[in-house]
CSV table of C-alpha atoms in Angstrom, one decimal:
chain,number,residue,atom,x,y,z
A,1226,GLN,CA,103.2,-2.1,230.4
A,1227,LYS,CA,106.8,-3.4,230.2
A,1228,GLU,CA,109.5,-1.2,231.5
A,1229,VAL,CA,111.4,-1.2,228.3
A,1230,GLU,CA,110.1,-2.0,224.8
A,1231,GLN,CA,112.4,-2.6,221.8
A,1232,ASP,CA,111.6,-3.7,218.3
A,1233,PRO,CA,113.4,-7.0,217.8
A,1234,GLY,CA,113.8,-6.5,214.1
A,1235,PRO,CA,115.7,-8.1,212.4
A,1236,LEU,CA,117.2,-5.2,210.5
A,1237,SER,CA,119.2,-5.6,207.4
A,1238,VAL,CA,121.0,-2.7,205.7
A,1239,PRO,CA,123.6,-2.1,203.1
A,1240,GLU,CA,127.1,-1.0,204.1
A,1241,GLY,CA,127.3,2.7,204.5
A,1242,ALA,CA,123.7,3.1,205.6
A,1243,ILE,CA,122.6,5.1,208.6
A,1244,VAL,CA,121.0,2.9,211.1
A,1245,SER,CA,118.4,3.9,213.7
A,1246,LEU,CA,117.7,1.7,216.7
A,1247,ASN,CA,115.0,2.6,219.2
A,1248,CYS,CA,113.6,1.8,222.6
A,1249,THR,CA,110.7,3.2,224.6
A,1250,TYR,CA,110.4,3.1,228.4
A,1251,SER,CA,107.7,3.6,230.9
A,1252,ASN,CA,109.4,5.1,234.0
A,1253,SER,CA,109.8,8.9,233.6
A,1254,ALA,CA,112.2,8.9,236.6
A,1255,PHE,CA,114.9,7.0,234.6
A,1256,GLN,CA,118.0,9.2,234.4
A,1257,TYR,CA,120.5,6.8,232.9
A,1258,PHE,CA,120.5,4.9,229.7
A,1259,MET,CA,122.8,2.4,228.1
A,1260,TRP,CA,123.3,0.6,224.8
A,1261,TYR,CA,124.9,-2.8,224.8
A,1262,ARG,CA,126.2,-4.6,221.7
A,1263,GLN,CA,126.2,-8.4,221.5
A,1264,TYR,CA,128.1,-10.3,218.8
A,1265,SER,CA,127.0,-13.8,217.9
A,1266,ARG,CA,128.1,-16.3,220.5
A,1267,LYS,CA,129.4,-13.6,222.9
A,1268,GLY,CA,128.1,-11.8,226.0
A,1269,PRO,CA,126.8,-8.3,225.7
A,1270,GLU,CA,129.3,-5.4,226.2
A,1271,LEU,CA,128.6,-1.8,226.9
A,1272,LEU,CA,128.7,0.4,223.8
A,1273,MET,CA,127.4,3.7,225.1
A,1274,TYR,CA,125.7,5.3,228.1
A,1275,THR,CA,124.1,8.6,228.5
A,1276,TYR,CA,122.5,10.6,231.3
A,1277,SER,CA,119.2,12.5,231.0
A,1278,SER,CA,118.2,14.2,227.8
A,1279,GLY,CA,120.2,15.1,224.8
A,1280,ASN,CA,122.8,13.5,222.5
A,1281,LYS,CA,126.1,11.8,223.1
A,1282,GLU,CA,128.4,11.0,220.2
A,1283,ASP,CA,131.2,8.5,220.0
A,1284,GLY,CA,132.8,8.1,216.6
A,1285,ARG,CA,130.1,6.8,214.3
A,1286,PHE,CA,127.7,6.2,217.1
A,1287,THR,CA,125.2,8.7,218.6
A,1288,ALA,CA,122.9,8.0,221.5
A,1289,GLN,CA,119.9,10.2,221.8
A,1290,VAL,CA,117.4,10.5,224.7
A,1291,ASP,CA,114.0,12.2,224.4
A,1292,LYS,CA,112.6,12.2,228.0
A,1293,SER,CA,109.4,14.0,227.0
A,1294,SER,CA,108.5,11.0,224.8
A,1295,LYS,CA,110.3,8.4,226.9
A,1296,TYR,CA,112.2,7.4,223.8
A,1297,ILE,CA,115.9,6.6,223.3
A,1298,SER,CA,117.7,6.0,220.0
A,1299,LEU,CA,121.1,4.8,218.8
A,1300,PHE,CA,122.2,6.0,215.4
A,1301,ILE,CA,125.1,4.4,213.5
A,1302,ARG,CA,126.6,6.4,210.7
A,1303,ASP,CA,128.4,4.8,207.8
A,1304,SER,CA,127.5,1.3,209.0
A,1305,GLN,CA,130.1,-1.4,208.5
A,1306,PRO,CA,129.7,-5.2,208.3
A,1307,SER,CA,131.6,-5.3,211.7
A,1308,ASP,CA,128.6,-3.5,213.2
A,1309,SER,CA,126.5,-6.7,212.6
A,1310,ALA,CA,125.3,-7.6,216.0
A,1311,THR,CA,122.4,-7.5,218.4
A,1312,TYR,CA,121.9,-4.1,220.1
A,1313,LEU,CA,120.2,-4.0,223.5
A,1314,CYS,CA,119.0,-0.9,225.3
A,1315,ALA,CA,119.2,-0.9,229.1
A,1316,MET,CA,118.3,1.2,232.0
A,1317,PRO,CA,117.9,0.9,235.8
A,1318,SER,CA,115.0,-1.2,236.9
A,1319,GLU,CA,112.0,0.3,238.7
A,1320,GLY,CA,112.7,-2.3,241.4
A,1321,GLY,CA,116.0,-0.8,242.3
A,1322,SER,CA,118.7,1.2,240.7
A,1323,GLU,CA,121.2,-1.6,241.3
A,1324,LYS,CA,119.6,-3.7,238.6
A,1325,LEU,CA,119.3,-3.1,234.9
A,1326,VAL,CA,116.3,-4.0,232.7
A,1327,PHE,CA,117.1,-4.8,229.1
A,1328,GLY,CA,115.2,-4.4,225.9
A,1329,LYS,CA,114.7,-7.5,223.9
A,1330,GLY,CA,117.5,-6.5,221.5
A,1331,THR,CA,117.5,-5.6,217.8
A,1332,LYS,CA,119.5,-7.9,215.5
A,1333,LEU,CA,121.3,-5.8,212.9
A,1334,THR,CA,123.0,-7.2,209.8
A,1335,VAL,CA,125.1,-4.8,207.6
A,1336,ASN,CA,125.6,-6.3,204.2
A,1337,PRO,CA,128.9,-5.6,202.2
B,503,ASP,CA,142.7,-14.1,230.2
B,504,ALA,CA,139.0,-13.3,230.3
B,505,ASP,CA,137.8,-11.3,233.3
B,506,VAL,CA,134.5,-13.2,233.6
B,507,THR,CA,134.5,-16.9,232.8
B,508,GLN,CA,131.7,-19.4,232.7
B,509,THR,CA,131.8,-23.2,232.7
B,510,PRO,CA,130.7,-25.2,231.0
B,511,ARG,CA,130.2,-23.3,227.7
B,512,ASN,CA,127.8,-25.8,226.4
B,513,ARG,CA,125.8,-28.5,228.1
B,514,ILE,CA,123.1,-31.0,227.1
B,515,THR,CA,121.2,-32.6,229.9
B,516,LYS,CA,118.0,-34.6,230.4
B,517,THR,CA,114.8,-33.6,232.2
B,518,GLY,CA,115.0,-34.1,235.9
B,519,LYS,CA,118.8,-33.9,236.2
B,520,ARG,CA,120.5,-31.5,238.5
B,521,ILE,CA,123.0,-29.2,236.8
B,522,MET,CA,125.3,-26.4,238.0
B,523,LEU,CA,126.6,-23.5,236.0
B,524,GLU,CA,129.7,-21.8,237.4
B,525,CYS,CA,130.9,-18.2,237.1
B,526,SER,CA,134.3,-16.8,238.1
B,527,GLN,CA,135.6,-13.3,237.8
B,528,THR,CA,139.0,-11.6,238.3
B,529,LYS,CA,137.6,-8.1,238.1
B,530,GLY,CA,137.4,-7.8,241.9
B,531,HIS,CA,133.7,-6.7,241.7
B,532,ASP,CA,131.3,-7.3,244.5
B,533,ARG,CA,128.1,-7.5,242.5
B,534,MET,CA,127.3,-10.5,240.4
B,535,TYR,CA,124.3,-11.5,238.4
B,536,TRP,CA,122.8,-14.4,236.5
B,537,TYR,CA,120.6,-13.9,233.4
B,538,ARG,CA,119.0,-16.1,230.9
B,539,GLN,CA,118.5,-15.1,227.3
B,540,ASP,CA,115.8,-16.5,225.1
B,541,PRO,CA,115.1,-15.6,221.5
B,542,GLY,CA,112.5,-12.8,221.4
B,543,LEU,CA,112.6,-12.4,225.2
B,544,GLY,CA,115.9,-10.6,225.8
B,545,LEU,CA,117.8,-10.8,229.0
B,546,GLN,CA,115.9,-11.8,232.1
B,547,LEU,CA,117.4,-11.5,235.6
B,548,ILE,CA,117.4,-14.8,237.6
B,549,TYR,CA,119.4,-13.9,240.7
B,550,TYR,CA,121.9,-11.3,241.9
B,551,SER,CA,124.3,-10.9,244.7
B,552,PHE,CA,126.0,-7.8,246.1
B,553,ASP,CA,128.4,-9.6,248.4
B,554,VAL,CA,129.0,-13.1,249.7
B,555,LYS,CA,126.2,-12.8,252.3
B,556,ASP,CA,123.7,-11.1,250.0
B,557,ILE,CA,121.5,-13.1,247.6
B,558,ASN,CA,118.4,-11.7,245.9
B,559,LYS,CA,115.8,-13.1,243.6
B,560,GLY,CA,115.4,-11.6,240.2
B,561,GLU,CA,112.3,-11.7,238.0
B,562,ILE,CA,112.5,-15.4,237.1
B,563,SER,CA,114.0,-17.3,240.0
B,564,ASP,CA,111.6,-20.2,240.2
B,565,GLY,CA,113.3,-23.5,239.4
B,566,TYR,CA,116.8,-22.0,240.1
B,567,SER,CA,119.0,-21.5,243.1
B,568,VAL,CA,122.4,-19.9,243.5
B,569,SER,CA,125.5,-20.0,245.7
B,570,ARG,CA,128.0,-17.3,246.3
B,571,GLN,CA,131.0,-19.2,247.4
B,572,ALA,CA,133.4,-16.3,247.4
B,573,GLN,CA,133.6,-12.8,246.1
B,574,ALA,CA,134.9,-14.2,242.8
B,575,LYS,CA,132.5,-17.1,242.4
B,576,PHE,CA,128.8,-17.3,241.8
B,577,SER,CA,127.1,-20.6,240.8
B,578,LEU,CA,123.6,-21.2,239.4
B,579,SER,CA,121.9,-24.5,239.9
B,580,LEU,CA,118.9,-26.1,238.3
B,581,GLU,CA,117.7,-28.7,240.8
B,582,SER,CA,115.6,-30.6,238.4
B,583,ALA,CA,116.0,-29.4,234.9
B,584,ILE,CA,113.0,-29.1,232.5
B,585,PRO,CA,113.0,-28.4,228.8
B,586,ASN,CA,111.7,-24.8,229.1
B,587,GLN,CA,115.0,-24.0,230.9
B,588,THR,CA,116.8,-24.5,227.6
B,589,ALA,CA,118.4,-21.1,227.0
B,590,LEU,CA,121.6,-19.1,226.9
B,591,TYR,CA,122.8,-18.2,230.4
B,592,PHE,CA,125.0,-15.3,231.2
B,593,CYS,CA,126.9,-14.3,234.3
B,594,ALA,CA,127.7,-10.6,234.8
B,595,THR,CA,129.6,-8.4,237.3
B,596,SER,CA,129.6,-4.8,238.2
B,597,PRO,CA,131.6,-2.7,240.7
B,598,PRO,CA,130.0,-1.3,243.8
B,599,GLY,CA,129.1,2.3,244.2
B,600,THR,CA,128.2,2.9,240.6
B,601,ALA,CA,125.1,5.0,240.2
B,602,ASP,CA,122.0,3.6,238.6
B,603,GLY,CA,123.2,0.1,238.0
B,604,GLY,CA,126.4,1.1,236.3
B,605,GLU,CA,128.2,-0.9,233.6
B,606,GLN,CA,127.8,-4.7,233.8
B,607,PHE,CA,130.5,-7.0,232.5
B,608,PHE,CA,129.3,-10.2,231.0
B,609,GLY,CA,130.8,-13.6,230.6
B,610,PRO,CA,130.8,-15.5,227.3
B,611,GLY,CA,127.6,-17.5,228.2
B,612,THR,CA,126.6,-21.1,228.7
B,613,ARG,CA,124.3,-22.7,226.1
B,614,LEU,CA,122.1,-25.2,228.0
B,615,THR,CA,119.9,-27.7,226.3
B,616,VAL,CA,117.4,-29.8,228.4
B,617,LEU,CA,116.0,-32.8,226.5
């Protein structure tokens, strides 16, 4: 089983929609979770990080962790065309906490 | 100026050629990484380095080598390029002492095509 699984999409939504992006993971010891955003022809950049269980909110973005189900989510409220990007979940690799393992990324398009 | 730069940004080469991709950073970070990104496969770690004297293989190091010339410079070489090394390559950095991998800062990427 891969450490991190992420549905690659693509996902296309109308402007203003609520978007839900998800990842599952295999190592129950993970304590730290990240979401990166990657615009076309750019490198990924950190969007949000969260520790352990629960929610973290930052403007229109909410990161949620369900450790019992080994499931993390990123919600985008009132989605905008500028949110169109690929979103990658990330967490420390089982091989060492100094490395990150990334999901495959979900490509999101928000249509005006 | 960009904190993490990569050269070249695009490169087309032929099978069997040696090619070097370069990464420089002005962030003062000790940790540097090389990834490749393929459609449907996500980011895969090739090599990483935690200081000038420390080089470690990632999950897909075969066919690649690296050199850490200085704290700010980390180069990736393909000794004999093959078509399945066609991909988008990213360099990344992170500061030391950050728990659980910490935030990584990515360069703009190099698009490599091997014919």
